[in-house]
GROMACS .gro file of C-alpha atoms in nm:
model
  426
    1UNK     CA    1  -1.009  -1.522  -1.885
    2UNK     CA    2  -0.750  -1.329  -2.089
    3UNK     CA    3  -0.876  -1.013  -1.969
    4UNK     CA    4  -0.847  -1.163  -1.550
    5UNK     CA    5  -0.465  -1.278  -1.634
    6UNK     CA    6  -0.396  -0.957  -1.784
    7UNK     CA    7  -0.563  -0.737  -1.519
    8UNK     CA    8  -0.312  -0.974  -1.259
    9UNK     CA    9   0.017  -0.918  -1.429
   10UNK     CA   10  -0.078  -0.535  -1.459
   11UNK     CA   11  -0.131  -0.517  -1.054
   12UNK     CA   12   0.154  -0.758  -0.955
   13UNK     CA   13   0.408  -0.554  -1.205
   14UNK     CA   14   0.238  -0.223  -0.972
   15UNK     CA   15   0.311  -0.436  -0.622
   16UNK     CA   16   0.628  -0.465  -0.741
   17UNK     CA   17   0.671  -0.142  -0.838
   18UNK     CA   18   0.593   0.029  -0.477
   19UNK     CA   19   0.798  -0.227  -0.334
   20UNK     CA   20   1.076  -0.112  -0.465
   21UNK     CA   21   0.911   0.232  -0.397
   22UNK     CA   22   0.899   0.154  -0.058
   23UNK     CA   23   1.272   0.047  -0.015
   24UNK     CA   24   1.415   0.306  -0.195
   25UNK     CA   25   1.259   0.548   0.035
   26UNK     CA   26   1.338   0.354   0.367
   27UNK     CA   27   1.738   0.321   0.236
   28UNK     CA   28   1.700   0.740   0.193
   29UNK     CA   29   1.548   0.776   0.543
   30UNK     CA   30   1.781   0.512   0.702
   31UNK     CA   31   2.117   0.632   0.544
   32UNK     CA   32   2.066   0.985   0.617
   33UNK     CA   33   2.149   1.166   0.958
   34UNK     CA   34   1.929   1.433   0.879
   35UNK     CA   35   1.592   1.195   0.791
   36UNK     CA   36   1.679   0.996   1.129
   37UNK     CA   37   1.669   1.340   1.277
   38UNK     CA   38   1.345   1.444   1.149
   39UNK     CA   39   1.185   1.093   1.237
   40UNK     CA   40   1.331   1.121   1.635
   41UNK     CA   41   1.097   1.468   1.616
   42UNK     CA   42   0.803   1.260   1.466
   43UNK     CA   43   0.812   1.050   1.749
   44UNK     CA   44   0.861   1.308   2.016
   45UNK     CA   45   0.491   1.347   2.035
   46UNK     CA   46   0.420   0.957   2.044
   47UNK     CA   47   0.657   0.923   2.335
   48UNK     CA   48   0.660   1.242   2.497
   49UNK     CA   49   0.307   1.359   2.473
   50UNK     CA   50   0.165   0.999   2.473
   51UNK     CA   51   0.390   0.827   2.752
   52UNK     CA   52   0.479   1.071   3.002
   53UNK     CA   53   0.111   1.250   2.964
   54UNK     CA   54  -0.146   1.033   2.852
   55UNK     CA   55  -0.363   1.098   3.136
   56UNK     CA   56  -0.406   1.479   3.091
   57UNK     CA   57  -0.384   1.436   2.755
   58UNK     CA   58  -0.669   1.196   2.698
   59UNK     CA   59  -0.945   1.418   2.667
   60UNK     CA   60  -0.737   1.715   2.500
   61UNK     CA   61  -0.611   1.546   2.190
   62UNK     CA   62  -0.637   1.734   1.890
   63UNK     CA   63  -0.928   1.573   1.621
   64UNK     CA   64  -0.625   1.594   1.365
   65UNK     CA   65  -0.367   1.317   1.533
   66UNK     CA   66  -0.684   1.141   1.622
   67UNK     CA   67  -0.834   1.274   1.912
   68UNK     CA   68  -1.210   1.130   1.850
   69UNK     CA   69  -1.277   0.897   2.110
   70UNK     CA   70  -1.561   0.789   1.919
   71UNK     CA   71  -1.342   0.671   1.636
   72UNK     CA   72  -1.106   0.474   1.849
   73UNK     CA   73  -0.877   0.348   1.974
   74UNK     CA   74  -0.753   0.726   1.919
   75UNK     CA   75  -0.591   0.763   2.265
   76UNK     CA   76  -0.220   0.612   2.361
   77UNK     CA   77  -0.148   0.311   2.564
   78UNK     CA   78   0.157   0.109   2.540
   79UNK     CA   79  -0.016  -0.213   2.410
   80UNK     CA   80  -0.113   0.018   2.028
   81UNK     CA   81   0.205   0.166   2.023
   82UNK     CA   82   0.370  -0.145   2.014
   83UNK     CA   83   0.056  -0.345   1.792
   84UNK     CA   84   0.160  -0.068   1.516
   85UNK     CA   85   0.541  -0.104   1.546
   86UNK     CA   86   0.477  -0.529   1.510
   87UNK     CA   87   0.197  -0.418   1.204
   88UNK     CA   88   0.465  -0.235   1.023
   89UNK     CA   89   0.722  -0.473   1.026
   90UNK     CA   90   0.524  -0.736   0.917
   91UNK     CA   91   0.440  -0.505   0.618
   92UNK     CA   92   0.775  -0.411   0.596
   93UNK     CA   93   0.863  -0.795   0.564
   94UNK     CA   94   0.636  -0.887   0.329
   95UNK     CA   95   0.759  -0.577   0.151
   96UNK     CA   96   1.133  -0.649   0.111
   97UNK     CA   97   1.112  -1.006   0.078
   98UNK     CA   98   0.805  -1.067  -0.128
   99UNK     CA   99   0.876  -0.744  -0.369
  100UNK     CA  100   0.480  -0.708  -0.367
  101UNK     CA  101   0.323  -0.402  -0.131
  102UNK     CA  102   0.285  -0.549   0.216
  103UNK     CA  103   0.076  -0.235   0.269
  104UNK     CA  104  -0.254  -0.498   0.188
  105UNK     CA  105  -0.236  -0.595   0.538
  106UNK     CA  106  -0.199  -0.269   0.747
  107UNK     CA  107  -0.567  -0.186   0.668
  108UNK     CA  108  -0.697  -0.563   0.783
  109UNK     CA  109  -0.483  -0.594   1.030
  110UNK     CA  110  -0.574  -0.263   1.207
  111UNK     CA  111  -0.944  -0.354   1.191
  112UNK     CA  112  -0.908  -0.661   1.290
  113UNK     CA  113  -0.736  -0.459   1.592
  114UNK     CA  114  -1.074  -0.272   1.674
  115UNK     CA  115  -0.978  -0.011   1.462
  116UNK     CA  116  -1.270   0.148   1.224
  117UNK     CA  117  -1.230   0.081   0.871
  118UNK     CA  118  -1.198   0.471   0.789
  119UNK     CA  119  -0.937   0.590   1.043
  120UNK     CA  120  -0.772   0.261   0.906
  121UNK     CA  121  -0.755   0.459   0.578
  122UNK     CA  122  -0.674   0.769   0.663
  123UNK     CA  123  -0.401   0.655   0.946
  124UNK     CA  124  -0.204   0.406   0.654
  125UNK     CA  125  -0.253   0.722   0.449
  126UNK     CA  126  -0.101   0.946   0.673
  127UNK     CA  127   0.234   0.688   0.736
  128UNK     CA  128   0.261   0.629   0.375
  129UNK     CA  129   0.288   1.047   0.325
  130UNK     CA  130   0.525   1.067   0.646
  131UNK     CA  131   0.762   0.773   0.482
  132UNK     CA  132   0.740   1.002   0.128
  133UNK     CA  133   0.839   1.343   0.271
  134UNK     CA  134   1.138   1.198   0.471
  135UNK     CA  135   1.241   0.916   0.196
  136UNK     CA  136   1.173   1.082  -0.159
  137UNK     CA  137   1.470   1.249  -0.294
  138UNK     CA  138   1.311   1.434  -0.530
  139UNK     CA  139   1.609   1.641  -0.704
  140UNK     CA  140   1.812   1.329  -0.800
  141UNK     CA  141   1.480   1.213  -1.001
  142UNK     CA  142   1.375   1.537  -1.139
  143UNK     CA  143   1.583   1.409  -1.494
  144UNK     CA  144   1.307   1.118  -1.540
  145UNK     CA  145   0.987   1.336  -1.420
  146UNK     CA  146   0.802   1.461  -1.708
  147UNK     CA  147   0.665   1.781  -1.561
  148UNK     CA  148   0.358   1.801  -1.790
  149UNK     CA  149   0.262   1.442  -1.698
  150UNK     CA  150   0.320   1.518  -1.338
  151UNK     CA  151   0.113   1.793  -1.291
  152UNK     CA  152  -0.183   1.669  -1.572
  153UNK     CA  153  -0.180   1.366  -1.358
  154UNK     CA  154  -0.241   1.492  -1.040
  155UNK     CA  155  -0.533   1.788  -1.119
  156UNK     CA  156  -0.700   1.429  -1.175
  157UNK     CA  157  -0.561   1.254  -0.860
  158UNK     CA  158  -0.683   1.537  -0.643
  159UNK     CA  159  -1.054   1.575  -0.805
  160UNK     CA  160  -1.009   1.194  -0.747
  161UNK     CA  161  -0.864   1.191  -0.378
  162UNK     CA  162  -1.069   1.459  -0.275
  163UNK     CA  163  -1.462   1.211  -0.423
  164UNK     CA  164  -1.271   0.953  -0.258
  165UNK     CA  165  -1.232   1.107   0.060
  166UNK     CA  166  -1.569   1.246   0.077
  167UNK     CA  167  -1.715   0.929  -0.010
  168UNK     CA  168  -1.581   0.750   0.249
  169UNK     CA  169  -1.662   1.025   0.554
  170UNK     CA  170  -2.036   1.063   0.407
  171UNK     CA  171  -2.074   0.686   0.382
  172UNK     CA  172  -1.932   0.665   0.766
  173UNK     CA  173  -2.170   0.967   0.858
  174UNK     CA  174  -2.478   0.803   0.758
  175UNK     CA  175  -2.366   0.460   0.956
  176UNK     CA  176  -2.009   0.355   1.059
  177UNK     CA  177  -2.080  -0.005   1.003
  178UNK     CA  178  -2.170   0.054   0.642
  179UNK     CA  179  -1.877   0.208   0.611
  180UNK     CA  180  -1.657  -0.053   0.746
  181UNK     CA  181  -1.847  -0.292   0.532
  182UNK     CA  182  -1.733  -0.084   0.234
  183UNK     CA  183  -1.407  -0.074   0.303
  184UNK     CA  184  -1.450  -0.438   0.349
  185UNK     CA  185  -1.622  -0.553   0.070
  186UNK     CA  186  -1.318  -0.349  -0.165
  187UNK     CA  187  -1.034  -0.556   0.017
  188UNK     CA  188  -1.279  -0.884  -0.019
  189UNK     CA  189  -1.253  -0.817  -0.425
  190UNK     CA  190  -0.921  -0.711  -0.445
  191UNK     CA  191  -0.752  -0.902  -0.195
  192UNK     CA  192  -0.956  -1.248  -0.317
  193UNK     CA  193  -0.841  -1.164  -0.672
  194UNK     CA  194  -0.488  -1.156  -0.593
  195UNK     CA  195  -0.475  -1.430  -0.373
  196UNK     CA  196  -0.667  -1.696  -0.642
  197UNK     CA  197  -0.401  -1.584  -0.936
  198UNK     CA  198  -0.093  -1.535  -0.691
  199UNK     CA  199  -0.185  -1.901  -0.571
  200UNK     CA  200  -0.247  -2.043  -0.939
  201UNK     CA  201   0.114  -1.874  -1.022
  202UNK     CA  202   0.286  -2.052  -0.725
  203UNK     CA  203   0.116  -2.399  -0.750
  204UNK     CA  204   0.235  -2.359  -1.145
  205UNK     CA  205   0.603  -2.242  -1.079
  206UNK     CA  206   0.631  -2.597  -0.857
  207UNK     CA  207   0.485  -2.862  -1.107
  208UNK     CA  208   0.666  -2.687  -1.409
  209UNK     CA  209   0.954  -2.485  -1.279
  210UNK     CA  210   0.848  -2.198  -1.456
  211UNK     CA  211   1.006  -1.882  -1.408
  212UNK     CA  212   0.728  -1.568  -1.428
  213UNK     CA  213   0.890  -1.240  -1.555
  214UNK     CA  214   0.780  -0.946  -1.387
  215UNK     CA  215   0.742  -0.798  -1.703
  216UNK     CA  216   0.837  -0.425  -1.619
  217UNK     CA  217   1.137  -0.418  -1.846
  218UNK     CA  218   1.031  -0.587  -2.095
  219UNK     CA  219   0.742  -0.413  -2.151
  220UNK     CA  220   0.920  -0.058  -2.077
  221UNK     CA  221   1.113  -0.147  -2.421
  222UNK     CA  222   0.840  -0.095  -2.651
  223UNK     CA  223   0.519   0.006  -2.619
  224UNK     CA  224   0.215  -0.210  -2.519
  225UNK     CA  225  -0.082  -0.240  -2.751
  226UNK     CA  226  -0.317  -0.026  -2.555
  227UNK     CA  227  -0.017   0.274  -2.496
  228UNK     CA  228  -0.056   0.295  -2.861
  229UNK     CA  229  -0.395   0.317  -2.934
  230UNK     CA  230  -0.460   0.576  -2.652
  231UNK     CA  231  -0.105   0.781  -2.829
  232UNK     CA  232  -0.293   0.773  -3.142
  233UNK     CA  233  -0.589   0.917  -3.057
  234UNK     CA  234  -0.575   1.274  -3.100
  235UNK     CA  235  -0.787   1.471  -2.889
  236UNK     CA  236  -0.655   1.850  -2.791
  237UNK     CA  237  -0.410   1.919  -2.564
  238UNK     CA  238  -0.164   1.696  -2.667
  239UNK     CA  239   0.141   1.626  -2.410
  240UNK     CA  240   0.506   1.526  -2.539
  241UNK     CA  241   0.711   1.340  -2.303
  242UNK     CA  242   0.950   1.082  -2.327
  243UNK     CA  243   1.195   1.288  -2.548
  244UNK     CA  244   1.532   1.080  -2.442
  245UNK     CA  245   1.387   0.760  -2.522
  246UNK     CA  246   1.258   0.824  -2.874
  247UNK     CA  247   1.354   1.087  -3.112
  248UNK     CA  248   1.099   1.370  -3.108
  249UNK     CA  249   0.948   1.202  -2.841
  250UNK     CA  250   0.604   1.035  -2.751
  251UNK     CA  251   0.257   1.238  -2.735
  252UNK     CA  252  -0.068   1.147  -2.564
  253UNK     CA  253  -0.381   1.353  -2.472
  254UNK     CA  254  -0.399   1.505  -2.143
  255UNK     CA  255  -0.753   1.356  -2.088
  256UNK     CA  256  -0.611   1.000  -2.060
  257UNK     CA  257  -0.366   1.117  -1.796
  258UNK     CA  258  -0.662   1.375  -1.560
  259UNK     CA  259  -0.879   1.012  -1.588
  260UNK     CA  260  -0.571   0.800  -1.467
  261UNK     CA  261  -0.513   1.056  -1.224
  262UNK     CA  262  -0.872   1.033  -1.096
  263UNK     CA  263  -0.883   0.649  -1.050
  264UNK     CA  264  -0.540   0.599  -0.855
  265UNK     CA  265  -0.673   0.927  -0.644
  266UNK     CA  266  -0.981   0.781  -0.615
  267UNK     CA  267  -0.850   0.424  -0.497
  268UNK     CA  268  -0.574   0.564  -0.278
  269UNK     CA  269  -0.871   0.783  -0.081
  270UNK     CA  270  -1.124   0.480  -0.021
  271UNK     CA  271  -0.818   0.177   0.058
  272UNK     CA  272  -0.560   0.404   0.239
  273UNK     CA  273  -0.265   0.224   0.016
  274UNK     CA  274  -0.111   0.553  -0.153
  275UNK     CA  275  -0.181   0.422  -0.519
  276UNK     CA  276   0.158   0.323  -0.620
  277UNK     CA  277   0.060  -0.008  -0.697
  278UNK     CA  278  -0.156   0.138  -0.994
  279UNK     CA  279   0.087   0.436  -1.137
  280UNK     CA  280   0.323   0.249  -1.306
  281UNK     CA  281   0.101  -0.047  -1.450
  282UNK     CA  282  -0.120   0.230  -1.568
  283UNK     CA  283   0.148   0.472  -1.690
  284UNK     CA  284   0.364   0.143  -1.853
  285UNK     CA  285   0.099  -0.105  -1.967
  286UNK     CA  286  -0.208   0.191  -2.037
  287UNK     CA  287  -0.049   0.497  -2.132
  288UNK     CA  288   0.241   0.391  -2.306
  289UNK     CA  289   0.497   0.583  -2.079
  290UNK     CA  290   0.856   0.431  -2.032
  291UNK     CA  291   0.936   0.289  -1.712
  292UNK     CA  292   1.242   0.524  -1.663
  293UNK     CA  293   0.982   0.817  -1.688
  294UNK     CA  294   0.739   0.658  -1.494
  295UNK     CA  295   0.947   0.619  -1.181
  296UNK     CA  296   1.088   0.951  -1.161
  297UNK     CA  297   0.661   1.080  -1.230
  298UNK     CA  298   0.521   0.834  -0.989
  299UNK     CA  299   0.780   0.880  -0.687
  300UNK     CA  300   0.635   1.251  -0.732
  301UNK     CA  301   0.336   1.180  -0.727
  302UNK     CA  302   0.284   0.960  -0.415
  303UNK     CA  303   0.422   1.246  -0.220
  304UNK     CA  304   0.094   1.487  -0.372
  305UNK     CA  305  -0.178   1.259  -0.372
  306UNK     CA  306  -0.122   1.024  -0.036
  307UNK     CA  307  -0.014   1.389   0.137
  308UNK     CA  308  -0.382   1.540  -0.016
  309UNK     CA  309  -0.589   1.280   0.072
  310UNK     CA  310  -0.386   1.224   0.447
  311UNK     CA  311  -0.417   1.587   0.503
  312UNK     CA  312  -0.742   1.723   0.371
  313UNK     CA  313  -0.976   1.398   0.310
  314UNK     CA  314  -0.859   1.242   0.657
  315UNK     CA  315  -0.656   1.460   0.921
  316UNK     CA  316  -0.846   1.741   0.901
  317UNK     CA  317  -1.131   1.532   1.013
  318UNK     CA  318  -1.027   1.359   1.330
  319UNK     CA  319  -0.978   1.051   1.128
  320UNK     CA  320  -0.568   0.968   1.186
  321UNK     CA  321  -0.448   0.787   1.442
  322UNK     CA  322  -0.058   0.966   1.496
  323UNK     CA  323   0.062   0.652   1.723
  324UNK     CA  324  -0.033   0.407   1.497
  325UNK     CA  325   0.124   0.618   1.208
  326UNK     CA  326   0.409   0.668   1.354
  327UNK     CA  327   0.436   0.292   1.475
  328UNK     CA  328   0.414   0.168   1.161
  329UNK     CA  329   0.659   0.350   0.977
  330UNK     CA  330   0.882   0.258   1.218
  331UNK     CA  331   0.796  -0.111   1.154
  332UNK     CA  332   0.801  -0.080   0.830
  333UNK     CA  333   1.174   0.102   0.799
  334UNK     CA  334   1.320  -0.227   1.011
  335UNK     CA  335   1.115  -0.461   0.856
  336UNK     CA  336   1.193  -0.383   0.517
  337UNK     CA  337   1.581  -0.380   0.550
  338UNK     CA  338   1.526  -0.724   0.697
  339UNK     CA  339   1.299  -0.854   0.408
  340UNK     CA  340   1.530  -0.705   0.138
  341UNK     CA  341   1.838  -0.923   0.234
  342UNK     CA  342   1.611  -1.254   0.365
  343UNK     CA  343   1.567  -1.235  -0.088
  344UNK     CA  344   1.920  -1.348  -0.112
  345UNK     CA  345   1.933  -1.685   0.045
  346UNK     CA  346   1.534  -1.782  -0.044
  347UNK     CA  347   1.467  -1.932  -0.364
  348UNK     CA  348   1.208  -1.727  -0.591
  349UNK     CA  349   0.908  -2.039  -0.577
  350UNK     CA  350   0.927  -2.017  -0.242
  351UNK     CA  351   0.911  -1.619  -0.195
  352UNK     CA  352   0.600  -1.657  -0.417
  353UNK     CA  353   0.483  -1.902  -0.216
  354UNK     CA  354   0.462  -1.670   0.078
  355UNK     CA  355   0.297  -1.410  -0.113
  356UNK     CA  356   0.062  -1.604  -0.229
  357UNK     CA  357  -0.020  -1.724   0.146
  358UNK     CA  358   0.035  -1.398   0.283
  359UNK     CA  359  -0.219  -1.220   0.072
  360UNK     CA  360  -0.456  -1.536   0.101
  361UNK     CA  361  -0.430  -1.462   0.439
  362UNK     CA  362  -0.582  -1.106   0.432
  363UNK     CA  363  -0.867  -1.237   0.182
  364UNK     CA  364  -0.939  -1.468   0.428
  365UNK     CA  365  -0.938  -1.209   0.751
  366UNK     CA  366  -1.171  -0.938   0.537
  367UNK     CA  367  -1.450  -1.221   0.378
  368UNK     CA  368  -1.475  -1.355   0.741
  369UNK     CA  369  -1.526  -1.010   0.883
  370UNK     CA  370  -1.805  -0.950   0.597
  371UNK     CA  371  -2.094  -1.165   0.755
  372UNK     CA  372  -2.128  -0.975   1.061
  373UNK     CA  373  -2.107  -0.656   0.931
  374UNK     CA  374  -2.404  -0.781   0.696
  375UNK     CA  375  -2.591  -0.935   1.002
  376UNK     CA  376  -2.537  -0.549   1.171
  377UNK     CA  377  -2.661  -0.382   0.868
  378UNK     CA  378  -2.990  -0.584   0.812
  379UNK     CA  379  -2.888  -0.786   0.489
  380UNK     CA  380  -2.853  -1.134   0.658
  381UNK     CA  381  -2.957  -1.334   0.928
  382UNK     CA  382  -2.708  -1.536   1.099
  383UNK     CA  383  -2.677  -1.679   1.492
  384UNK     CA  384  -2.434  -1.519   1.704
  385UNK     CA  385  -2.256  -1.832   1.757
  386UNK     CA  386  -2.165  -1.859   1.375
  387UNK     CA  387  -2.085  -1.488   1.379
  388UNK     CA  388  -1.826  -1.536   1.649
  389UNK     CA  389  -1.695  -1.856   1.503
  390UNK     CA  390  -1.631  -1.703   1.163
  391UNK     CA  391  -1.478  -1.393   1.291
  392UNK     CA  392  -1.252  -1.564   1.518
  393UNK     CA  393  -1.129  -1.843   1.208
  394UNK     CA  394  -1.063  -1.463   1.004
  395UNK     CA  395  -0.874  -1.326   1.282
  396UNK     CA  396  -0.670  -1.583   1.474
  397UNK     CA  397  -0.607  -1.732   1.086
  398UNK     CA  398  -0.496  -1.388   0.972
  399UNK     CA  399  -0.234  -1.357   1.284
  400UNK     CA  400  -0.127  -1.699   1.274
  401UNK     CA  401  -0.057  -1.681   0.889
  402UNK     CA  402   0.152  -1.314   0.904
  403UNK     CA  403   0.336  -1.441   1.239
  404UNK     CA  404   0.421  -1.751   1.075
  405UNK     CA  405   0.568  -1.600   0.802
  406UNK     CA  406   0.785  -1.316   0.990
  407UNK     CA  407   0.928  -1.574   1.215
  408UNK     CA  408   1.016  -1.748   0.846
  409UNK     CA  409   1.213  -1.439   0.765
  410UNK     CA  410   1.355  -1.372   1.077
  411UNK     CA  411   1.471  -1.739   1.125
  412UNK     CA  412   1.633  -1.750   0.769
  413UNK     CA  413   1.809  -1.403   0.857
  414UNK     CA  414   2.017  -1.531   1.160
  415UNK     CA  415   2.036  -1.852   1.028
  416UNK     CA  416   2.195  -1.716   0.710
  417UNK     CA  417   2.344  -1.429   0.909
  418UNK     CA  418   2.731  -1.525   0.825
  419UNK     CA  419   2.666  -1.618   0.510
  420UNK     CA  420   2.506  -1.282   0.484
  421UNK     CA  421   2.824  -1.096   0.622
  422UNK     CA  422   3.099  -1.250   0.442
  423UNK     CA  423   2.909  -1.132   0.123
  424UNK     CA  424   2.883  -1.503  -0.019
  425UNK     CA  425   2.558  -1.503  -0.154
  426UNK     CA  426   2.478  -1.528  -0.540
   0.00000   0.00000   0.00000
């Protein structure tokens, strides 16, 4: 059990982690003429080419912004445009107000759209890339990036985006409901991990008050028991890094950093969730790496390994949906902001109250999707009635549960919003 609580704290302090991620790059995009520029001319094509054309542009949409009909919806109606803009600021929400990624929903709430499970993927992919270019201001970090980490990392988060990606268009090849039951079955695990220990945390902080550290700073002060024992082992070439923390600096074999490299490439090609969450915890708890370091490395390296895998595992392949993309990063920039400043006038139990419903919520929307994807594939044998009665308790629970909650956050923003402007808030 140990190892389970362990493995929890290590992926909340990463949720955590690309939440802030994610704000800092939506306060860069939002405070900046220029990045509010560039995003109008993103969108140009979404309303332009999509709104004033659709019709003649229907059957001539390029495969790369999604033009396989057979992968749809890839074509532009009103209705998606909109679905996407209300998908990213419910992300964006959970975001800023939870400090965990919301970016666990986009993927199950898209297919629970119609969407299929891989240009899910490679469309959350492709907006997480988008946000990075615009939002990452890469100069004012470049004192905390360790270039030898950097660039050891990612030769391992390519090989590892790259099996990822290939993986997942093979697997939808042979039979696109297999692969939506992949993609499935991952959020299943993941999500119904989370959701069990993010529930046991909340239940806990109301019967005994307790306050859970994130851990992140703490943890950044020394380093962990496992950062040692990989720094220790010697195994040729060595990298130094770390040199304004400790005297002389810190050393660890490259071969831990190309095999972290490889799993967060790996896991950011098959779930389409840019694989933040898992830098730091794995550079901070695993490796050993200071958290000032890490930031600076892994704000470097979400803009290399979700703009590989977007680009050359997914786009390339007719499997991004540009309207959505677009959509939800526009969500996500308002929703975010919103979330952010909902944090000052909510008390902590009950923020991880919503997280733990919120992410309960997607657990439940992905294992009720799971039986008729196993009835489709030959595995099970179920009636159609409790098919359709299963998937509509996953989907009209999922949508109740996330609409709930933003009409929460909205209500305590204008509710609070004076309180909010005259700045008395502690």
């Amino acid at each position: 059990m140990k190892f389970f609580r362990d493995l929890n704290q290590f992926m909340v302090a990463g949720a955590h982690a690309h939440a802030r991620w994610e704000l800092e790059m939506s306060n860069n995009i939002l405070r900046s003429r220029k990045r509010l520029l560039v995003l109008g001319l993103l969108l140009i094509p979404v309303f332009l080419g999509g709104y004033a054309f659709a019709d003649a542009l229907s059957q001539a949409v390029p495969d790369f912004i999604g033009g396989k009909q057979a992968y749809g919806p890839s074509h532009y109606t009103n209705l998606i445009f909109g679905a996407s803009v209300l998908v990213g600021v419910c992300a964006g929400l959970i975001t800023g107000c939870i400090g965990a990624g919301g970016g666990f929903i986009i993927a199950p709430a898209l297919m629970s759209a119609g969407v299929k499970g891989i240009l899910a993927v490679g469309t959350d992919l492709f907006h997480i890339f988008a946000k990075a270019i615009m939002g990452s201001v890469l100069h004012r970090k470049m004192g905390n990036i360790s270039v030898s980490l950097a660039v050891t990392f990612l030769i391992g988060a390519i090989v590892g985006s790259t099996t990822g990606g290939y993986l997942n268009r093979k697997i939808y090849d042979a039979n696109p409901v297999l692969s939506d039951m992949f993609i499935t079955a991952i959020y299943v695990i993941i999500l119904g991990f989370l959701a069990f220990y993010a529930m046991s945390d909340y239940l806990k902080s109301r019967s005994k008050k307790v306050v859970v550290e994130e851990g992140a700073s703490k943890i950044a002060e020394e380093i962990p028991a496992m950062g040692k024992r990989l720094q220790s082992v010697n195994i040729p070439p060595m990298l130094t890094f770390d040199e304004s923390v400790t005297p002389g600096g810190r050393r660890i074999s490259a071969i831990f950093l190309v095999i972290s490299g490889f799993i967060v490439g790996l896991a950011a090609a098959i779930m389409g969730v840019g694989g933040g969450f898992l830098t730091f915890p794995m550079f901070v708890y695993g490796l050993g790496v200071s958290s000032m370091t890490t930031v600076g490395t892994d704000i470097f390296q979400i803009v290399f390994t979700a703009g590989y895998a977007a680009i050359t595992q997914y786009a390339i392949y007719g499997f991004i949906f540009y309207t959505l993309a677009m959509g939800m990063l526009l969500g996500s920039l308002i929703g975010i902001q919103i979330g952010s400043i909902v944090t000052k006038v909510v008390p902590g139990t009950t923020i991880r109250g919503f997280y733990a419903v919120t992410v309960t919520a997607g657990f439940l929307n992905r294992v009720c999707a799971l039986p008729e994807k196993l009835m489709k594939m030959g595995y099970v044998t179920l009636s159609k009635d409790f098919i359709k009665i299963v998937d509509l308790i996953g989907n009209v629970g999922f949508f109740v549960i996330i609409t709930a909650f933003a009409a929460w956050v909205f209500y305590c923003f204008f509710t609070n919003l004076s309180v909010l402007k005259s700045g008395e808030v502690h």
